[in-house]
């Protein structure tokens, strides 16, 4: 605990005479963690809607592959001439859709927003350890967004080798149109993104370790902070491996090296590459790729822990078990990457090892799911939109996780590998679960970010259409996947075997369009509430964590006076006094962390 370090730059940060920032200092090159959180959130949402638009174009093509649509020509230019989608752009859409949703929305948009907003506020710090690094992290992310979107405007089109960009397709610029400049821009964008992610992660780790307020021991931290902290550690360990793979791929493309290439023929021409292996790239990519699942998922689970406890008016069940499960997931996520490569010709014994480690990860995941359910059990449930999305996350985490048991088993995976079964699995367990966590966090901490409340009724409409629609999209995909329908094909009319699945594809697309349209309720609610929402009170959810002790109006340094001291953990909800005659604070079913231990209570969790 290094409280002494905090007042250094902060004692006069909140005095009356504090320098009033200019527009550029406040809204653009801000070093205030609260403003940077908003920048990440709004950028992430914009990227999210670009990603959703791409998936809508793909669903339109899959549902009615022989029809013409004017929207193709409007949005895809020469790749959609006469209303017909060019096959090459379909692969590009799936590549950039995956890249944007996984990295730009669910990694940066989720972690960047809530790690920035909550770490200083919930641990009792004036700001992040380095405001400048924080600002630099965001602007590198923004630059990376511009580069990846700009790849749509190059002549040959954007990267077209799947979001995993496997060589040799990604390593040979002459292979297809999407292997050219668009692929180079993809690699540049991801390199910048990784630099941004590493700067952010190091900042989060140092802040949690060094800037906790007096009394805030590690076992008094909210589970949100544990999740962000461990996520940052996973990022620091695994992202550099993808950076190495990307740089080696760039060298194969531009400088004639052969890290991932060997014995390649193109149109009868023998290329000079010798000795490389594309499987080496797969190992490097998935060493980041699987921890990435938990970089996406853990922050959403941390947010859910906080929201479920607050809105159940109960302490989170099994606090220490939840921390242990986060740590176990973090460790196991680094030793399971081979389950993505069961069909790559790996030694069957190695396959069995990866099957074992993959199935092990179900144990800490199960601990989390059961602890959420037990926390909800007999709670005084406040079913606001944030709570509904959190419960929805538990649902998709369980249903998506169950299919992971099939894909994690080397003998079963081979049958459904590279089919829509895989698409359904990871969209549910990672994509939808993490999006629910993002939405839950926005609804819950919107008053802290913008000082106003979002509309509950619009939130309910948003949740129910999204929840029904998400299952309507991804449940049928399991069945068409088990029937053998391969992913990344832009149409299936050439294969009579799949004719019976055409109607299912139409059904999936209809659900997709309805679910996408439902996000308009969210966008309207979000933008309208920023300006016209009901003004928030200081602690609208009657929550225990420190962020609700700060003023509604944002100030530099978070607290106007001294930083509050912490005397208890963050989950003292519905806590009774020793005589069981009333709550600890009479008539109030929550006890904030900065309230000293009372004479008539027993301290919990210490």
Short mmCIF file of C-alpha atoms in Angstrom, two decimals, residues 61-569:
data_model
loop_
_atom_site.label_atom_id
_atom_site.label_comp_id
_atom_site.label_asym_id
_atom_site.label_seq_id
_atom_site.Cartn_x
_atom_site.Cartn_y
_atom_site.Cartn_z
CA UNK A 61 -25.61 -12.63 -48.73
CA UNK A 62 -25.98 -15.97 -46.91
CA UNK A 63 -29.77 -15.79 -46.69
CA UNK A 64 -30.44 -14.76 -50.30
CA UNK A 65 -27.24 -15.62 -52.24
CA UNK A 66 -28.75 -15.30 -55.73
CA UNK A 67 -30.57 -11.99 -55.18
CA UNK A 68 -29.24 -8.53 -56.00
CA UNK A 69 -29.27 -5.75 -53.38
CA UNK A 70 -28.55 -2.07 -54.07
CA UNK A 71 -26.95 -1.76 -50.61
CA UNK A 72 -23.96 -3.79 -51.86
CA UNK A 73 -23.19 -1.24 -54.54
CA UNK A 74 -23.63 1.67 -52.12
CA UNK A 75 -21.40 0.26 -49.38
CA UNK A 76 -18.97 -1.99 -51.27
CA UNK A 77 -18.41 0.02 -54.45
CA UNK A 78 -16.83 -2.06 -57.21
CA UNK A 79 -17.03 -5.15 -54.99
CA UNK A 80 -20.83 -4.89 -55.14
CA UNK A 81 -21.36 -3.89 -58.76
CA UNK A 82 -24.92 -4.34 -60.08
CA UNK A 83 -26.04 -5.35 -56.59
CA UNK A 84 -24.04 -8.61 -56.60
CA UNK A 85 -21.50 -9.25 -53.84
CA UNK A 86 -18.03 -10.15 -55.10
CA UNK A 87 -16.86 -13.44 -53.47
CA UNK A 88 -13.53 -11.88 -52.44
CA UNK A 89 -15.18 -9.10 -50.42
CA UNK A 90 -17.20 -11.66 -48.43
CA UNK A 91 -13.97 -13.10 -47.04
CA UNK A 92 -12.69 -9.57 -46.38
CA UNK A 93 -15.90 -8.70 -44.49
CA UNK A 94 -15.56 -11.78 -42.27
CA UNK A 95 -11.87 -10.96 -41.67
CA UNK A 96 -12.38 -7.33 -40.67
CA UNK A 97 -15.63 -8.07 -38.79
CA UNK A 98 -13.80 -10.59 -36.60
CA UNK A 99 -10.80 -8.32 -36.10
CA UNK A 100 -12.90 -5.28 -35.17
CA UNK A 101 -15.26 -7.10 -32.81
CA UNK A 102 -12.58 -9.09 -30.97
CA UNK A 103 -9.81 -6.51 -30.68
CA UNK A 104 -11.37 -3.10 -31.11
CA UNK A 105 -14.74 -3.56 -29.41
CA UNK A 106 -14.45 -6.37 -26.88
CA UNK A 107 -10.81 -5.83 -25.89
CA UNK A 108 -10.26 -2.07 -26.09
CA UNK A 109 -13.90 -0.96 -25.94
CA UNK A 110 -14.66 -3.07 -22.85
CA UNK A 111 -11.35 -3.16 -20.94
CA UNK A 112 -10.25 0.31 -22.02
CA UNK A 113 -13.51 1.88 -20.87
CA UNK A 114 -14.08 0.20 -17.54
CA UNK A 115 -10.47 -0.34 -16.46
CA UNK A 116 -9.91 3.38 -16.96
CA UNK A 117 -13.12 4.47 -15.31
CA UNK A 118 -13.14 2.11 -12.34
CA UNK A 119 -9.58 1.26 -11.30
CA UNK A 120 -8.75 4.69 -9.80
CA UNK A 121 -12.30 5.24 -8.48
CA UNK A 122 -12.71 1.82 -6.86
CA UNK A 123 -9.24 1.57 -5.30
CA UNK A 124 -9.26 5.16 -4.04
CA UNK A 125 -6.69 6.82 -6.34
CA UNK A 126 -6.60 10.33 -7.77
CA UNK A 127 -5.86 9.00 -11.27
CA UNK A 128 -3.87 6.35 -13.10
CA UNK A 129 -0.18 5.90 -12.28
CA UNK A 130 0.73 7.65 -15.56
CA UNK A 131 -1.82 9.98 -17.13
CA UNK A 132 0.41 10.56 -20.16
CA UNK A 133 0.78 6.83 -20.87
CA UNK A 134 -2.97 6.51 -20.52
CA UNK A 135 -3.58 9.26 -23.07
CA UNK A 136 -0.96 7.76 -25.41
CA UNK A 137 -2.62 4.35 -25.10
CA UNK A 138 -5.97 5.77 -26.24
CA UNK A 139 -4.54 7.71 -29.19
CA UNK A 140 -2.58 4.70 -30.42
CA UNK A 141 -5.87 2.77 -30.25
CA UNK A 142 -7.64 5.53 -32.20
CA UNK A 143 -4.85 5.55 -34.82
CA UNK A 144 -5.13 1.77 -35.12
CA UNK A 145 -8.91 2.12 -35.70
CA UNK A 146 -8.27 4.58 -38.54
CA UNK A 147 -5.69 2.27 -40.17
CA UNK A 148 -7.89 -0.85 -40.04
CA UNK A 149 -10.94 1.01 -41.45
CA UNK A 150 -8.81 2.70 -44.14
CA UNK A 151 -7.89 -0.75 -45.50
CA UNK A 152 -11.39 -0.81 -47.04
CA UNK A 153 -10.39 2.04 -49.32
CA UNK A 154 -7.35 0.48 -50.98
CA UNK A 155 -7.79 -0.73 -54.54
CA UNK A 156 -7.39 -4.49 -53.99
CA UNK A 157 -9.54 -4.49 -50.87
CA UNK A 158 -8.87 -5.20 -47.19
CA UNK A 159 -7.18 -8.25 -45.66
CA UNK A 160 -8.98 -11.43 -46.75
CA UNK A 161 -7.41 -14.36 -44.93
CA UNK A 162 -9.76 -14.64 -41.94
CA UNK A 163 -9.27 -12.78 -38.66
CA UNK A 164 -6.52 -15.30 -37.81
CA UNK A 165 -4.60 -14.29 -41.00
CA UNK A 166 -2.97 -17.70 -41.52
CA UNK A 167 -0.09 -17.95 -43.97
CA UNK A 168 0.53 -18.72 -46.78
CA UNK A 169 -2.56 -16.73 -47.87
CA UNK A 170 -1.54 -13.78 -45.68
CA UNK A 171 2.20 -14.13 -46.38
CA UNK A 172 2.15 -13.89 -50.18
CA UNK A 173 1.05 -10.46 -51.47
CA UNK A 174 0.41 -11.96 -54.90
CA UNK A 175 -1.88 -14.76 -53.66
CA UNK A 176 -5.24 -12.90 -53.89
CA UNK A 177 -6.31 -9.25 -53.96
CA UNK A 178 -6.84 -9.20 -50.19
CA UNK A 179 -3.27 -10.40 -49.61
CA UNK A 180 -1.85 -7.11 -50.89
CA UNK A 181 -1.78 -3.65 -49.33
CA UNK A 182 -4.92 -4.39 -47.29
CA UNK A 183 -3.09 -7.21 -45.51
CA UNK A 184 -0.12 -4.94 -44.80
CA UNK A 185 -2.46 -2.34 -43.30
CA UNK A 186 -4.01 -5.06 -41.11
CA UNK A 187 -0.57 -5.96 -39.74
CA UNK A 188 0.31 -2.28 -39.16
CA UNK A 189 -3.03 -1.70 -37.39
CA UNK A 190 -2.57 -4.72 -35.10
CA UNK A 191 1.01 -3.68 -34.28
CA UNK A 192 -0.19 -0.22 -33.20
CA UNK A 193 -3.09 -1.82 -31.31
CA UNK A 194 -0.72 -4.10 -29.37
CA UNK A 195 1.46 -1.11 -28.42
CA UNK A 196 -1.68 0.63 -27.12
CA UNK A 197 -2.79 -2.47 -25.23
CA UNK A 198 0.61 -2.96 -23.56
CA UNK A 199 0.80 0.69 -22.45
CA UNK A 200 -2.69 0.45 -20.97
CA UNK A 201 -2.10 -2.92 -19.28
CA UNK A 202 1.16 -1.85 -17.61
CA UNK A 203 -0.59 1.27 -16.34
CA UNK A 204 -3.48 -0.74 -14.88
CA UNK A 205 -1.14 -3.19 -13.13
CA UNK A 206 1.02 -0.47 -11.56
CA UNK A 207 -2.03 1.53 -10.47
CA UNK A 208 -3.66 -1.44 -8.72
CA UNK A 209 -0.44 -2.48 -6.99
CA UNK A 210 0.79 0.96 -5.90
CA UNK A 211 -2.08 3.43 -5.58
CA UNK A 212 -4.65 1.73 -3.37
CA UNK A 213 -6.00 3.95 -0.62
CA UNK A 214 -5.38 3.32 3.07
CA UNK A 215 -7.10 0.13 4.21
CA UNK A 216 -7.72 -1.15 0.67
CA UNK A 217 -5.99 -4.53 0.94
CA UNK A 218 -6.09 -6.93 -1.99
CA UNK A 219 -8.86 -8.92 -0.28
CA UNK A 220 -11.03 -5.81 -0.01
CA UNK A 221 -10.84 -5.05 -3.72
CA UNK A 222 -14.09 -5.36 -5.68
CA UNK A 223 -14.06 -8.32 -8.09
CA UNK A 224 -14.17 -5.82 -10.97
CA UNK A 225 -10.66 -4.68 -10.05
CA UNK A 226 -9.40 -8.25 -9.69
CA UNK A 227 -10.75 -9.00 -13.17
CA UNK A 228 -9.17 -5.89 -14.76
CA UNK A 229 -5.88 -6.52 -12.94
CA UNK A 230 -5.57 -10.15 -14.04
CA UNK A 231 -6.74 -9.28 -17.58
CA UNK A 232 -3.92 -6.74 -17.82
CA UNK A 233 -1.40 -9.38 -16.71
CA UNK A 234 -2.68 -11.84 -19.35
CA UNK A 235 -2.36 -9.08 -21.97
CA UNK A 236 1.24 -8.28 -21.01
CA UNK A 237 2.15 -11.99 -21.20
CA UNK A 238 0.40 -12.89 -24.47
CA UNK A 239 0.15 -9.85 -26.76
CA UNK A 240 3.92 -9.64 -27.39
CA UNK A 241 3.74 -13.15 -28.89
CA UNK A 242 1.22 -11.96 -31.49
CA UNK A 243 3.43 -8.91 -32.11
CA UNK A 244 6.35 -11.27 -32.84
CA UNK A 245 4.18 -13.35 -35.20
CA UNK A 246 2.99 -10.21 -36.99
CA UNK A 247 6.51 -8.86 -37.44
CA UNK A 248 7.80 -12.22 -38.75
CA UNK A 249 4.84 -12.33 -41.15
CA UNK A 250 5.67 -8.81 -42.32
CA UNK A 251 9.25 -9.94 -42.97
CA UNK A 252 8.06 -12.96 -44.97
CA UNK A 253 5.84 -10.64 -47.03
CA UNK A 254 8.32 -7.84 -47.66
CA UNK A 255 11.89 -9.00 -47.06
CA UNK A 256 12.05 -12.51 -48.53
CA UNK A 257 12.41 -14.45 -45.27
CA UNK A 258 10.85 -17.92 -44.84
CA UNK A 259 9.59 -18.13 -41.27
CA UNK A 260 6.15 -19.40 -42.28
CA UNK A 261 6.66 -20.42 -45.93
CA UNK A 262 8.11 -23.49 -47.65
CA UNK A 263 7.76 -25.19 -51.05
CA UNK A 264 5.11 -22.84 -52.42
CA UNK A 265 3.75 -22.95 -55.98
CA UNK A 266 1.59 -20.21 -57.51
CA UNK A 267 0.11 -20.80 -61.00
CA UNK A 268 2.83 -23.32 -61.79
CA UNK A 269 5.64 -21.02 -60.64
CA UNK A 270 7.94 -22.38 -57.91
CA UNK A 271 8.67 -19.73 -55.28
CA UNK A 272 12.04 -19.65 -53.55
CA UNK A 273 10.81 -20.04 -49.97
CA UNK A 274 12.39 -22.93 -48.04
CA UNK A 275 12.24 -24.29 -44.51
CA UNK A 276 9.39 -22.31 -42.93
CA UNK A 277 6.20 -23.68 -41.39
CA UNK A 278 2.71 -22.14 -41.38
CA UNK A 279 1.97 -24.29 -38.30
CA UNK A 280 4.59 -22.25 -36.40
CA UNK A 281 2.45 -19.17 -37.08
CA UNK A 282 -0.61 -21.00 -35.77
CA UNK A 283 1.20 -21.76 -32.51
CA UNK A 284 2.27 -18.13 -32.11
CA UNK A 285 -1.14 -16.74 -33.03
CA UNK A 286 -3.14 -19.00 -30.73
CA UNK A 287 -0.76 -18.44 -27.83
CA UNK A 288 -2.35 -14.99 -27.88
CA UNK A 289 -5.64 -16.14 -29.41
CA UNK A 290 -6.85 -18.22 -26.51
CA UNK A 291 -5.79 -15.92 -23.65
CA UNK A 292 -7.51 -13.25 -25.78
CA UNK A 293 -10.83 -15.05 -25.09
CA UNK A 294 -10.32 -14.35 -21.39
CA UNK A 295 -8.93 -10.85 -22.00
CA UNK A 296 -12.39 -10.26 -23.52
CA UNK A 297 -14.39 -12.29 -21.00
CA UNK A 298 -12.83 -11.59 -17.58
CA UNK A 299 -13.67 -7.85 -17.49
CA UNK A 300 -17.28 -8.72 -18.40
CA UNK A 301 -17.36 -11.32 -15.60
CA UNK A 302 -15.89 -8.78 -13.15
CA UNK A 303 -18.56 -6.22 -14.09
CA UNK A 304 -21.22 -8.91 -13.69
CA UNK A 305 -19.93 -9.81 -10.20
CA UNK A 306 -20.35 -6.22 -9.04
CA UNK A 307 -23.77 -5.72 -10.65
CA UNK A 308 -25.25 -9.04 -9.48
CA UNK A 309 -24.15 -8.46 -5.86
CA UNK A 310 -25.43 -4.86 -5.87
CA UNK A 311 -28.78 -5.73 -7.42
CA UNK A 312 -29.31 -8.92 -5.39
CA UNK A 313 -28.72 -6.86 -2.21
CA UNK A 314 -26.52 -9.76 -1.07
CA UNK A 315 -22.78 -10.30 -0.60
CA UNK A 316 -21.21 -12.04 -3.58
CA UNK A 317 -21.11 -15.76 -2.85
CA UNK A 318 -17.59 -17.20 -2.49
CA UNK A 319 -15.51 -14.03 -2.87
CA UNK A 320 -12.17 -15.78 -2.38
CA UNK A 321 -13.23 -18.67 -4.63
CA UNK A 322 -14.07 -16.08 -7.30
CA UNK A 323 -10.57 -14.59 -7.01
CA UNK A 324 -9.04 -18.08 -7.16
CA UNK A 325 -11.11 -18.90 -10.26
CA UNK A 326 -9.94 -15.69 -12.00
CA UNK A 327 -6.32 -16.61 -11.25
CA UNK A 328 -6.86 -20.24 -12.34
CA UNK A 329 -8.50 -19.14 -15.60
CA UNK A 330 -5.58 -16.77 -16.25
CA UNK A 331 -3.01 -19.54 -15.79
CA UNK A 332 -4.93 -22.23 -17.68
CA UNK A 333 -5.67 -19.87 -20.59
CA UNK A 334 -1.94 -19.93 -21.45
CA UNK A 335 -1.72 -23.74 -21.74
CA UNK A 336 -4.72 -24.59 -23.93
CA UNK A 337 -3.96 -22.91 -27.28
CA UNK A 338 -3.45 -26.22 -29.10
CA UNK A 339 -7.18 -27.03 -29.06
CA UNK A 340 -7.53 -24.63 -32.02
CA UNK A 341 -5.13 -26.83 -33.98
CA UNK A 342 -6.46 -30.38 -33.62
CA UNK A 343 -6.77 -30.68 -37.43
CA UNK A 344 -3.27 -29.28 -38.13
CA UNK A 345 -1.66 -32.74 -38.01
CA UNK A 346 -0.43 -32.45 -34.44
CA UNK A 347 0.74 -35.55 -32.54
CA UNK A 348 -2.36 -37.28 -31.06
CA UNK A 349 -0.64 -37.46 -27.66
CA UNK A 350 -0.18 -33.68 -27.71
CA UNK A 351 -3.85 -33.41 -28.70
CA UNK A 352 -4.81 -35.40 -25.60
CA UNK A 353 -2.70 -33.08 -23.40
CA UNK A 354 -4.46 -30.02 -24.80
CA UNK A 355 -7.83 -31.75 -24.38
CA UNK A 356 -7.01 -32.34 -20.70
CA UNK A 357 -5.95 -28.73 -20.02
CA UNK A 358 -8.95 -27.38 -21.97
CA UNK A 359 -11.45 -29.43 -19.97
CA UNK A 360 -9.71 -28.34 -16.74
CA UNK A 361 -10.67 -24.74 -17.46
CA UNK A 362 -14.33 -25.76 -17.04
CA UNK A 363 -13.71 -26.06 -13.28
CA UNK A 364 -12.97 -22.37 -12.48
CA UNK A 365 -15.56 -21.33 -15.08
CA UNK A 366 -18.12 -23.52 -13.32
CA UNK A 367 -17.17 -22.01 -9.96
CA UNK A 368 -17.98 -18.56 -11.33
CA UNK A 369 -21.30 -19.63 -12.88
CA UNK A 370 -22.50 -21.44 -9.74
CA UNK A 371 -21.41 -18.55 -7.51
CA UNK A 372 -23.44 -16.12 -9.61
CA UNK A 373 -26.50 -18.36 -9.37
CA UNK A 374 -26.02 -18.77 -5.61
CA UNK A 375 -25.70 -15.00 -5.18
CA UNK A 376 -29.00 -14.54 -7.03
CA UNK A 377 -30.69 -17.27 -4.95
CA UNK A 378 -33.17 -15.74 -2.48
CA UNK A 379 -31.78 -12.27 -3.18
CA UNK A 380 -33.89 -9.12 -3.18
CA UNK A 381 -33.50 -8.81 -6.95
CA UNK A 382 -33.58 -5.36 -8.56
CA UNK A 383 -34.24 -6.28 -12.19
CA UNK A 384 -32.96 -3.11 -13.87
CA UNK A 385 -31.39 -3.28 -17.37
CA UNK A 386 -27.85 -3.71 -15.98
CA UNK A 387 -28.99 -6.68 -13.86
CA UNK A 388 -30.84 -8.26 -16.79
CA UNK A 389 -27.77 -8.06 -19.02
CA UNK A 390 -25.66 -9.54 -16.20
CA UNK A 391 -28.06 -12.46 -15.80
CA UNK A 392 -28.06 -12.80 -19.60
CA UNK A 393 -24.26 -13.04 -19.47
CA UNK A 394 -24.47 -15.93 -16.98
CA UNK A 395 -26.91 -17.65 -19.37
CA UNK A 396 -24.77 -17.29 -22.51
CA UNK A 397 -21.59 -18.11 -20.55
CA UNK A 398 -23.13 -21.46 -19.53
CA UNK A 399 -24.81 -22.34 -22.86
CA UNK A 400 -21.79 -21.28 -24.92
CA UNK A 401 -19.41 -23.00 -22.49
CA UNK A 402 -21.21 -26.34 -22.83
CA UNK A 403 -20.39 -26.54 -26.54
CA UNK A 404 -16.78 -25.78 -25.61
CA UNK A 405 -16.63 -29.25 -24.07
CA UNK A 406 -17.23 -30.70 -27.54
CA UNK A 407 -14.74 -28.42 -29.28
CA UNK A 408 -12.14 -28.97 -26.56
CA UNK A 409 -12.13 -32.74 -27.14
CA UNK A 410 -9.78 -33.65 -29.98
CA UNK A 411 -11.87 -36.60 -31.21
CA UNK A 412 -15.16 -34.66 -31.26
CA UNK A 413 -13.72 -31.39 -32.54
CA UNK A 414 -12.50 -32.88 -35.82
CA UNK A 415 -16.11 -33.50 -36.94
CA UNK A 416 -17.28 -29.91 -36.49
CA UNK A 417 -14.01 -27.98 -36.96
CA UNK A 418 -14.38 -24.97 -39.29
CA UNK A 419 -18.18 -25.32 -39.40
CA UNK A 420 -20.90 -23.01 -38.11
CA UNK A 421 -20.81 -24.99 -34.86
CA UNK A 422 -17.55 -23.19 -34.03
CA UNK A 423 -19.07 -19.83 -35.01
CA UNK A 424 -22.05 -20.47 -32.72
CA UNK A 425 -19.83 -21.54 -29.81
CA UNK A 426 -17.45 -18.63 -29.67
CA UNK A 427 -20.06 -15.99 -30.52
CA UNK A 428 -22.14 -17.12 -27.55
CA UNK A 429 -19.42 -17.75 -24.98
CA UNK A 430 -17.17 -14.85 -25.91
CA UNK A 431 -18.96 -12.40 -28.22
CA UNK A 432 -22.47 -12.18 -26.77
CA UNK A 433 -21.30 -12.74 -23.18
CA UNK A 434 -18.76 -9.92 -23.42
CA UNK A 435 -21.25 -7.62 -25.20
CA UNK A 436 -23.76 -8.25 -22.40
CA UNK A 437 -21.02 -7.32 -19.92
CA UNK A 438 -20.35 -4.14 -21.90
CA UNK A 439 -24.04 -3.20 -21.96
CA UNK A 440 -24.46 -4.07 -18.25
CA UNK A 441 -21.49 -1.87 -17.39
CA UNK A 442 -22.81 1.04 -19.46
CA UNK A 443 -26.27 0.91 -17.88
CA UNK A 444 -24.79 0.58 -14.36
CA UNK A 445 -22.00 3.18 -14.51
CA UNK A 446 -23.64 5.63 -16.93
CA UNK A 447 -24.60 7.89 -13.97
CA UNK A 448 -20.94 7.93 -12.88
CA UNK A 449 -19.69 8.70 -16.40
CA UNK A 450 -22.26 11.30 -17.48
CA UNK A 451 -24.10 12.37 -14.31
CA UNK A 452 -27.47 11.30 -15.71
CA UNK A 453 -29.64 8.18 -15.76
CA UNK A 454 -30.48 6.10 -18.84
CA UNK A 455 -34.13 5.26 -19.54
CA UNK A 456 -35.09 2.01 -17.83
CA UNK A 457 -37.96 1.25 -20.21
CA UNK A 458 -35.81 1.63 -23.33
CA UNK A 459 -33.23 -0.55 -21.56
CA UNK A 460 -35.81 -3.30 -21.06
CA UNK A 461 -36.81 -3.20 -24.75
CA UNK A 462 -33.12 -3.28 -25.72
CA UNK A 463 -32.42 -6.28 -23.47
CA UNK A 464 -35.36 -8.49 -24.40
CA UNK A 465 -35.06 -8.10 -28.17
CA UNK A 466 -31.27 -8.58 -27.97
CA UNK A 467 -31.53 -11.64 -25.67
CA UNK A 468 -34.16 -13.42 -27.77
CA UNK A 469 -32.44 -12.40 -31.00
CA UNK A 470 -28.98 -13.58 -29.90
CA UNK A 471 -30.26 -17.08 -29.15
CA UNK A 472 -32.34 -17.00 -32.36
CA UNK A 473 -29.13 -16.35 -34.32
CA UNK A 474 -26.73 -18.74 -32.64
CA UNK A 475 -28.83 -21.73 -31.50
CA UNK A 476 -29.72 -22.75 -35.10
CA UNK A 477 -26.05 -22.33 -36.08
CA UNK A 478 -25.15 -25.30 -33.88
CA UNK A 479 -27.44 -27.52 -35.93
CA UNK A 480 -26.31 -26.36 -39.36
CA UNK A 481 -22.73 -26.77 -38.09
CA UNK A 482 -23.40 -30.37 -37.03
CA UNK A 483 -24.88 -30.91 -40.49
CA UNK A 484 -21.45 -29.98 -41.85
CA UNK A 485 -22.03 -26.44 -43.19
CA UNK A 486 -18.54 -24.88 -43.48
CA UNK A 487 -17.90 -21.29 -42.42
CA UNK A 488 -16.45 -18.50 -44.63
CA UNK A 489 -18.25 -19.71 -47.80
CA UNK A 490 -20.16 -16.84 -49.38
CA UNK A 491 -22.89 -19.11 -50.76
CA UNK A 492 -23.86 -22.79 -50.69
CA UNK A 493 -26.03 -23.09 -53.80
CA UNK A 494 -23.28 -25.11 -55.57
CA UNK A 495 -23.71 -27.91 -53.02
CA UNK A 496 -27.11 -29.68 -53.29
CA UNK A 497 -26.28 -31.46 -50.01
CA UNK A 498 -26.86 -28.17 -48.17
CA UNK A 499 -30.14 -27.18 -49.90
CA UNK A 500 -32.18 -28.24 -46.87
CA UNK A 501 -30.28 -25.73 -44.71
CA UNK A 502 -31.19 -22.69 -46.83
CA UNK A 503 -34.34 -21.91 -44.83
CA UNK A 504 -32.38 -22.10 -41.56
CA UNK A 505 -29.92 -19.55 -42.93
CA UNK A 506 -32.83 -17.23 -43.76
CA UNK A 507 -34.20 -17.65 -40.22
CA UNK A 508 -30.79 -16.82 -38.72
CA UNK A 509 -30.51 -13.72 -40.92
CA UNK A 510 -33.99 -12.48 -39.96
CA UNK A 511 -33.08 -12.78 -36.27
CA UNK A 512 -29.78 -10.99 -37.01
CA UNK A 513 -31.53 -8.03 -38.67
CA UNK A 514 -34.06 -7.71 -35.82
CA UNK A 515 -31.29 -7.87 -33.19
CA UNK A 516 -29.19 -5.29 -35.03
CA UNK A 517 -32.23 -3.00 -35.32
CA UNK A 518 -32.80 -3.31 -31.55
CA UNK A 519 -29.46 -1.60 -30.98
CA UNK A 520 -31.12 1.62 -32.24
CA UNK A 521 -33.01 1.71 -28.92
CA UNK A 522 -29.66 1.60 -27.13
CA UNK A 523 -28.05 4.27 -29.31
CA UNK A 524 -31.02 6.62 -28.87
CA UNK A 525 -31.13 5.95 -25.12
CA UNK A 526 -27.36 6.51 -24.79
CA UNK A 527 -27.16 9.77 -26.75
CA UNK A 528 -30.46 11.22 -25.47
CA UNK A 529 -29.59 10.41 -21.84
CA UNK A 530 -26.20 12.14 -22.04
CA UNK A 531 -27.99 15.45 -22.66
CA UNK A 532 -31.55 15.02 -21.39
CA UNK A 533 -31.52 12.05 -19.02
CA UNK A 534 -32.79 12.44 -15.46
CA UNK A 535 -30.01 13.89 -13.30
CA UNK A 536 -28.32 11.20 -11.21
CA UNK A 537 -27.96 11.26 -7.46
CA UNK A 538 -24.58 10.46 -5.93
CA UNK A 539 -25.29 6.76 -5.26
CA UNK A 540 -28.29 5.75 -7.40
CA UNK A 541 -27.84 1.97 -6.97
CA UNK A 542 -27.14 2.15 -3.20
CA UNK A 543 -23.78 0.50 -3.79
CA UNK A 544 -20.81 0.03 -1.44
CA UNK A 545 -17.81 0.73 -3.65
CA UNK A 546 -15.77 3.94 -3.47
CA UNK A 547 -16.71 5.39 -6.87
CA UNK A 548 -20.13 6.28 -5.45
CA UNK A 549 -18.52 8.46 -2.75
CA UNK A 550 -17.18 10.89 -5.38
CA UNK A 551 -19.24 13.94 -6.43
CA UNK A 552 -21.68 13.53 -9.34
CA UNK A 553 -19.91 16.36 -11.19
CA UNK A 554 -16.47 15.17 -12.26
CA UNK A 555 -13.56 16.96 -10.65
CA UNK A 556 -9.84 16.68 -11.19
CA UNK A 557 -8.50 14.22 -8.61
CA UNK A 558 -11.90 12.51 -8.04
CA UNK A 559 -12.45 13.53 -4.38
CA UNK A 560 -12.64 17.18 -3.25
CA UNK A 561 -10.93 16.55 0.10
CA UNK A 562 -8.96 13.63 1.43
CA UNK A 563 -9.26 10.25 -0.24
CA UNK A 564 -11.62 8.11 1.85
CA UNK A 565 -10.10 5.31 3.94
CA UNK A 566 -11.42 1.79 3.59
CA UNK A 567 -12.55 -0.28 6.57
CA UNK A 568 -14.34 -3.26 4.99
CA UNK A 569 -14.78 -5.32 1.83
#
